[in-house]
XYZ file of C-alpha atoms in Angstrom:
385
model
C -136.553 56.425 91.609
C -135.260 53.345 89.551
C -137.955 53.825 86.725
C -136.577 57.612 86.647
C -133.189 56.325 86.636
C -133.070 53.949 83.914
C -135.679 56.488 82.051
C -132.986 59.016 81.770
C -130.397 56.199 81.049
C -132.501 55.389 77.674
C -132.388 59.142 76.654
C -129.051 59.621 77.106
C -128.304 56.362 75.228
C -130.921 57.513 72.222
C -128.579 61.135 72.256
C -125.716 58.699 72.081
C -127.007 57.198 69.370
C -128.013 59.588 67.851
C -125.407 61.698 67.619
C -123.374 59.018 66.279
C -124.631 57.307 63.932
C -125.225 60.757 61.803
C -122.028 62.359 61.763
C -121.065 63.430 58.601
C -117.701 61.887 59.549
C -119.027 58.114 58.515
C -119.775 59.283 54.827
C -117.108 58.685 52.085
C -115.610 61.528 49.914
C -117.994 61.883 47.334
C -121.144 60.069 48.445
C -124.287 61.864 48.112
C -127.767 61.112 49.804
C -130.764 61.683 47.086
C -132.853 63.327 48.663
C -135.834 61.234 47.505
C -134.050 58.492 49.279
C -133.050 60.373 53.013
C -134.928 63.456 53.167
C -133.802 66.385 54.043
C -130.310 66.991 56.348
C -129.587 69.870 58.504
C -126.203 70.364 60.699
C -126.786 71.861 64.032
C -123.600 72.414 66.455
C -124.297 70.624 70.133
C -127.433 69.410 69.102
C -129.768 67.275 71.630
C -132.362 64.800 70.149
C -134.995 63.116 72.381
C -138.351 62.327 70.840
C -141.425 63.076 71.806
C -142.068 60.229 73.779
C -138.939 59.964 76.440
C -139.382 63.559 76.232
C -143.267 62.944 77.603
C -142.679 60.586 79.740
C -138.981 62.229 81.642
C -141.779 65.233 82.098
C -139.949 67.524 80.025
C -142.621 70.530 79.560
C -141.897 73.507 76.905
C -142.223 77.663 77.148
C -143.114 79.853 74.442
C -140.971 82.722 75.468
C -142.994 86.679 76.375
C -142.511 89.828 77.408
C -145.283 89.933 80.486
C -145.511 91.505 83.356
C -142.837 90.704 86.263
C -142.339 91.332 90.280
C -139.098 91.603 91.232
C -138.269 90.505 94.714
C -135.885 91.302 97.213
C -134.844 87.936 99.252
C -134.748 87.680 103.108
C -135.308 85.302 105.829
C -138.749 84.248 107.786
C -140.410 82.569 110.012
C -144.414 81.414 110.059
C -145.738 82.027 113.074
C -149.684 81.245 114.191
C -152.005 84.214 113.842
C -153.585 85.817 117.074
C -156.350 84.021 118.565
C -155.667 80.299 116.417
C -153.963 79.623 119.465
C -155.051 78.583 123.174
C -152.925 77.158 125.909
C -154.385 74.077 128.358
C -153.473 74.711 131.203
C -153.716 72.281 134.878
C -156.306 72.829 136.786
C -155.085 70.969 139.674
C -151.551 69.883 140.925
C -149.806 66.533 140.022
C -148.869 63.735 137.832
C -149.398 64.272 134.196
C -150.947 61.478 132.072
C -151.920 61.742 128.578
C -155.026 60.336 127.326
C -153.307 57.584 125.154
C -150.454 57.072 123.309
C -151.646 59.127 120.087
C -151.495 62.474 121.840
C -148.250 63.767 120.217
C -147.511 66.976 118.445
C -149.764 67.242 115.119
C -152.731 65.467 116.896
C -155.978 66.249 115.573
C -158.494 67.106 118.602
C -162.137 68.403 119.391
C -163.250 71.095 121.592
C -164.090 69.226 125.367
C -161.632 66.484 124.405
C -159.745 65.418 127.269
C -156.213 65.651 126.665
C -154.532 64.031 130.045
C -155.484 63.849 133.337
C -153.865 65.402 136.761
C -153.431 63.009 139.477
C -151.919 63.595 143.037
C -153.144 60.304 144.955
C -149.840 58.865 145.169
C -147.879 62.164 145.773
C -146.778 63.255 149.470
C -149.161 66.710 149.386
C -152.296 64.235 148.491
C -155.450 64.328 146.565
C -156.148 68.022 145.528
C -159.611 66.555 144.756
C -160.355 64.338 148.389
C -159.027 67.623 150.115
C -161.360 70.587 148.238
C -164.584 67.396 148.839
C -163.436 67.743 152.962
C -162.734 71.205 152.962
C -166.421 71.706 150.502
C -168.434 69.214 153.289
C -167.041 71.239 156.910
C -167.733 74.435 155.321
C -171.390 73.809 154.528
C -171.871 72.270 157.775
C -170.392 75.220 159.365
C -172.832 77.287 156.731
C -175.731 75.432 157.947
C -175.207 75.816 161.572
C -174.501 79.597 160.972
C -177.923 79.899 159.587
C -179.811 79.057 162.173
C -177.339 80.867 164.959
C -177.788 83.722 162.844
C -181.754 83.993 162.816
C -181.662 83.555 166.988
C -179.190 85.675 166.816
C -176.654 84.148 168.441
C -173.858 85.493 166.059
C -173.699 88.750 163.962
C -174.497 89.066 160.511
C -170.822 90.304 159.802
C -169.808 86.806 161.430
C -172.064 84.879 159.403
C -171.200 86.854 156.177
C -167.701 85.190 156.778
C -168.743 81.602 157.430
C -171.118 81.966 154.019
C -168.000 83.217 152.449
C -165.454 80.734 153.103
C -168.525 78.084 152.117
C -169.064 79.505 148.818
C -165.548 79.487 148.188
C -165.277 75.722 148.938
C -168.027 75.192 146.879
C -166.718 76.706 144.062
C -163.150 75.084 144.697
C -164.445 71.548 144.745
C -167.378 71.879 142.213
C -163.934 72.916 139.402
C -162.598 69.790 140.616
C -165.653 67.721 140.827
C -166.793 68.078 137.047
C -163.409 66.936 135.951
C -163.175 64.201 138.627
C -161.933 60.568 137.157
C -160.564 57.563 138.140
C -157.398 58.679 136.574
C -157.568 62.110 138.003
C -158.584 65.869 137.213
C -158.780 65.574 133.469
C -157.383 68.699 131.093
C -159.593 69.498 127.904
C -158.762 71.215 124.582
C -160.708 74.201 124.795
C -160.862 74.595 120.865
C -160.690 72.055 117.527
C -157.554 72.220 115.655
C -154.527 70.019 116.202
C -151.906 69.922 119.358
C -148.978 72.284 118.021
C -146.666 71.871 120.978
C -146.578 69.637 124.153
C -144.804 71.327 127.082
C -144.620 68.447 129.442
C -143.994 64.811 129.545
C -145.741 61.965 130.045
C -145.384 61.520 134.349
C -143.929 64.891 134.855
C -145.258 66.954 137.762
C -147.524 70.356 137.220
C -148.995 72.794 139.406
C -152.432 74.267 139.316
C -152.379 77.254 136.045
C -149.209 75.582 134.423
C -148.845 75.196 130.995
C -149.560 71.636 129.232
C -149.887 71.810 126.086
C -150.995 74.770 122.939
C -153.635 74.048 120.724
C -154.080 75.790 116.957
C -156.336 75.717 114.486
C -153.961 76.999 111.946
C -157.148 78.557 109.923
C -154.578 81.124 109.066
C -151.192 81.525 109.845
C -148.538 84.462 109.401
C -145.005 85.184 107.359
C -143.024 87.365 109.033
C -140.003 88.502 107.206
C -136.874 90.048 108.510
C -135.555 93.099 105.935
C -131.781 93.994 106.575
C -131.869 97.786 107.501
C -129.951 98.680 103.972
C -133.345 97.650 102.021
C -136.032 98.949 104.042
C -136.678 101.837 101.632
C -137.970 99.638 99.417
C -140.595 98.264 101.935
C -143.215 101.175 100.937
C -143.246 99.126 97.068
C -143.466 95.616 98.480
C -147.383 94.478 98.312
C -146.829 90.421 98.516
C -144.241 87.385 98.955
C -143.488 84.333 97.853
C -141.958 81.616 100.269
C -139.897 78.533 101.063
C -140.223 76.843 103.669
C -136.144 75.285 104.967
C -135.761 72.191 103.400
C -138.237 71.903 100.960
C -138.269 72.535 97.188
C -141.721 74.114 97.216
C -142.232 77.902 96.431
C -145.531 78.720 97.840
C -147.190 82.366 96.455
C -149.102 84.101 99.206
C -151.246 86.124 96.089
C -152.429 81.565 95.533
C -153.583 81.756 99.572
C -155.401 84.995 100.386
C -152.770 86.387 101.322
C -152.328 89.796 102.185
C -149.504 92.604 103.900
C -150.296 93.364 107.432
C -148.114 95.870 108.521
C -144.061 96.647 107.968
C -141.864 98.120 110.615
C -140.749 102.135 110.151
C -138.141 102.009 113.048
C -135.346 99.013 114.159
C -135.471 97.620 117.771
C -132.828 98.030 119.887
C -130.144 95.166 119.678
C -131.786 94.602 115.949
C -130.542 95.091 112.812
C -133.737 93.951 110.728
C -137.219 95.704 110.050
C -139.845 93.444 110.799
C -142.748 92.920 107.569
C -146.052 90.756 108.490
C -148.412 89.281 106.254
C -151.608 86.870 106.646
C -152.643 84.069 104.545
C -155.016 80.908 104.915
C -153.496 77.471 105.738
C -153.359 75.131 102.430
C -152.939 72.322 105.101
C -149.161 71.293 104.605
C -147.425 74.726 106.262
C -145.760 74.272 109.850
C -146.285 77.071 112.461
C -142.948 77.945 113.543
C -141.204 76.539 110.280
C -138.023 79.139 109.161
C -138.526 80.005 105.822
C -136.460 82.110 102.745
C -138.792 85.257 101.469
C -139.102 86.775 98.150
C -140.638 89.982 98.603
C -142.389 91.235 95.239
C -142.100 94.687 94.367
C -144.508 95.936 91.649
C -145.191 94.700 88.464
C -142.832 95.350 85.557
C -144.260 95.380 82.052
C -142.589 93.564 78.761
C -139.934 91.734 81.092
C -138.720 88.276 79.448
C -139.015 85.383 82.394
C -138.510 81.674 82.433
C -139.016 79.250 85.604
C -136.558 79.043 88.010
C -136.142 75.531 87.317
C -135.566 76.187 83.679
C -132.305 77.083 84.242
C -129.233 75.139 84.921
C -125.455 76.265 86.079
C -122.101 75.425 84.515
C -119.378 76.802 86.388
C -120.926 80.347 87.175
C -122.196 80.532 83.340
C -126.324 80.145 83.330
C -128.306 78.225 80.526
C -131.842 77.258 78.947
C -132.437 74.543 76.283
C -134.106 75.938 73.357
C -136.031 73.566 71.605
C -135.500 74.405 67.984
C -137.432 71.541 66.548
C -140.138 69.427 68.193
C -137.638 66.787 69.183
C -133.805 68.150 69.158
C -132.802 71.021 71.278
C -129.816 73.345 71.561
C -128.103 75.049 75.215
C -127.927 78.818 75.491
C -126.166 80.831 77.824
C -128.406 83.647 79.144
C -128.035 86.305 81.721
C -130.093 86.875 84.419
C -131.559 89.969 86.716
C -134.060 89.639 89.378
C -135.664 86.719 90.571
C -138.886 86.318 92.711
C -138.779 82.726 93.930
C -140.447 81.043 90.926
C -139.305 83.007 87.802
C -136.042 84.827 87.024
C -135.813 87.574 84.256
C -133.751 87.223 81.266
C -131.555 90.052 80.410
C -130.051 88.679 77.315
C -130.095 85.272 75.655
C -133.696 84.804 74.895
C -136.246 86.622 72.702
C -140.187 86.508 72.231
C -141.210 83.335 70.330
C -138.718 81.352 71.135
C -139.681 77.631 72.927
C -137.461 77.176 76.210
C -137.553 73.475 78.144
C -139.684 75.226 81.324
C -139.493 71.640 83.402
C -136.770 68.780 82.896
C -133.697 70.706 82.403
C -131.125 68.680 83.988
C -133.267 65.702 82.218
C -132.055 67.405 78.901
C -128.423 67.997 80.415
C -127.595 64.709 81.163
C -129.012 63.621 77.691
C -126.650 66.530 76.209
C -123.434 65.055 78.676
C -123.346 62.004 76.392
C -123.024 63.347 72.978
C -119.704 62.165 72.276
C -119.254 63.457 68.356
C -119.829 67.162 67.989
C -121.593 68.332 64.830
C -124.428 65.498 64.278
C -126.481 65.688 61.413
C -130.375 65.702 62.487
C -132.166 63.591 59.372
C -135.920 64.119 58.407
């Protein structure tokens, strides 16, 4: 940030300078430049020198101004949400004391399918050991099972009565063979049932559970979902919109879903009750950076527009209300230019006036070019060659 700093410093000094020391205001009545001697002069009106070099390294980049194709885009609000079946829930298999594996489990954790994720204990809780009472409730029904046998084949009880004691013993079984094969020291352990990372954590570390209750939600995030919320007023145009762009809140970053395989899934025709938004849904592989649940702003792209005149977003800067571009007009000096603007779709905005075809715009390092322009101090400098 300090290099940056004292980067722009120098190129608002060399403006300074610049626009100084060739005013036309420092030259006598009379005196004359050969032109052998100076080259050639030229006067441009709120002209902005920065050579190729601070220009380079402030990351200025340039535009050669066309008429291409354009989306328009009708902005809304969003939300990512996981797509159906990148999620599972772990869930308690027995009742107790929740205790994470280690310290790393947190939200964002990485994890394998069969990992254990916590363990369930209830040793030290008043209902006791789930486990110690399915192992005594497992060992009298077998012995009751084994007695029945032979009772049944002298056939000292009915078959409907044994039927009932082989029941209740393969129910036992069952019971304590679930607990059994997750049986540790430290309890009944709890396993991710897929890969992918832990996306929420619904309990805390010693908080008490019951057998089926939520722990925790695994995701693999392969792909992920925009949903976008259209005010009622502009859901005729939903039948035109074929992709989006998006922001996630509090990030610069306009992500294009047409960069991530991303494609429309379905848009609402009718408005729930209590709602005053129609629902749109689209699908699109995780890049690896993009937050399930994350609010986001939406550009919805209409069709393309031929012969529209676009710049970046970012080429653009604001001056109470008023919109401008820098125009390089030579390959170091550049000149402001009010433009106006139509429709934007997240990353470019069209140009209604201001701008035509072959003209070089500043597409990155606008405000790097504005501050340099904020020092001129003499209007009117004389740009030598």
């Amino acid at each position: 940030m300090n290099k940056l700093y004292m980067l722009l410093m120098m190129i608002a000094a060399f403006a300074f300078a610049s626009c100084g020391g060739h005013n036309h205001e420092d030259h006598k009545p009379g005196e004359e430049h050969a032109e052998g001697e100076h080259g050639h002069e030229h006067e441009h009106e709120g002209e902005i020198v920065i050579n190729e070099k601070q220009a380079k390294e402030a990351g200025i980049t340039i535009e050669t101004v066309a008429a291409a194709p354009f989306r328009a885009a009708i902005l809304v609000s969003g939300q990512i949400v996981a797509s159906q079946g990148d999620e599972q829930t772990i869930a308690a298999t027995s009742n107790g004391i929740v205790k994470y594996a280690n310290a790393s489990i947190t939200e964002g954790t990485a994890v394998k399918a069969g990992q254990t994720i916590a363990s369930v204990s209830a040793k030290n809780i008043q209902d006791g050991d789930p486990m110690a009472k399915a192992k005594a409730a497992y060992e009298v029904a077998k012995s009751e099972y084994e007695r029945a046998k032979a009772l049944v084949g002298d056939k000292i009880i009915s078959q409907k009565e044994f039927g009932q004691i082989k029941m209740q013993y393969e129910t036992a079984r069952v019971a304590y063979e679930a607990q059994a094969k997750n049986s540790t020291a430290a309890g009944i352990s709890v396993s991710s049932p897929m890969s992918g990372y832990i996306k929420t954590l619904l309990v805390a570390q010693g908080e008490y559970v019951a057998v089926g209750q939520s722990i925790a939600i695994v995701t693999n995030s392969r792909k992920l979902q925009l949903r976008a919320d259209v005010p009622c007023h502009q859901a005729q145009s939903l039948a035109t919109i074929g992709s989006a762009n998006f922001r996630m809140a509090g990030s610069d970053r306009v992500y294009s879903l047409d960069n991530m395989h991303g494609r429309l899934l379905s848009y609402g025709r009718s408005v729930a009750a209590g709602s005053s938004f129609v629902p749109v849904n689209f699908e699109f592989d995780n890049i690896g950076d993009i937050i399930s649940g994350a609010y986001t702003e939406v550009w919805l792209l209409s069709k393309e527009q031929a012969n529209i005149i676009s710049v970046p977003v970012e080429a653009l800067t604001e001056e109470q209300g008023a919109k401008f571009v820098y125009v390089q007009i030579e390959h170091d000096a550049y000149m402001k230019r009010e433009v106006s603007t139509g429709a934007s779709n997240g990353k470019r905005i069209e140009i209604v006036s201001g701008l035509k075809a072959g003209e070089k715009v500043v597409s990155h390092g606008a405000y790097t070019v504005k501050l340099a322009s904020a020092s001129k101090a003499i209007p009117g400098h004389t740009h030598n060659h």
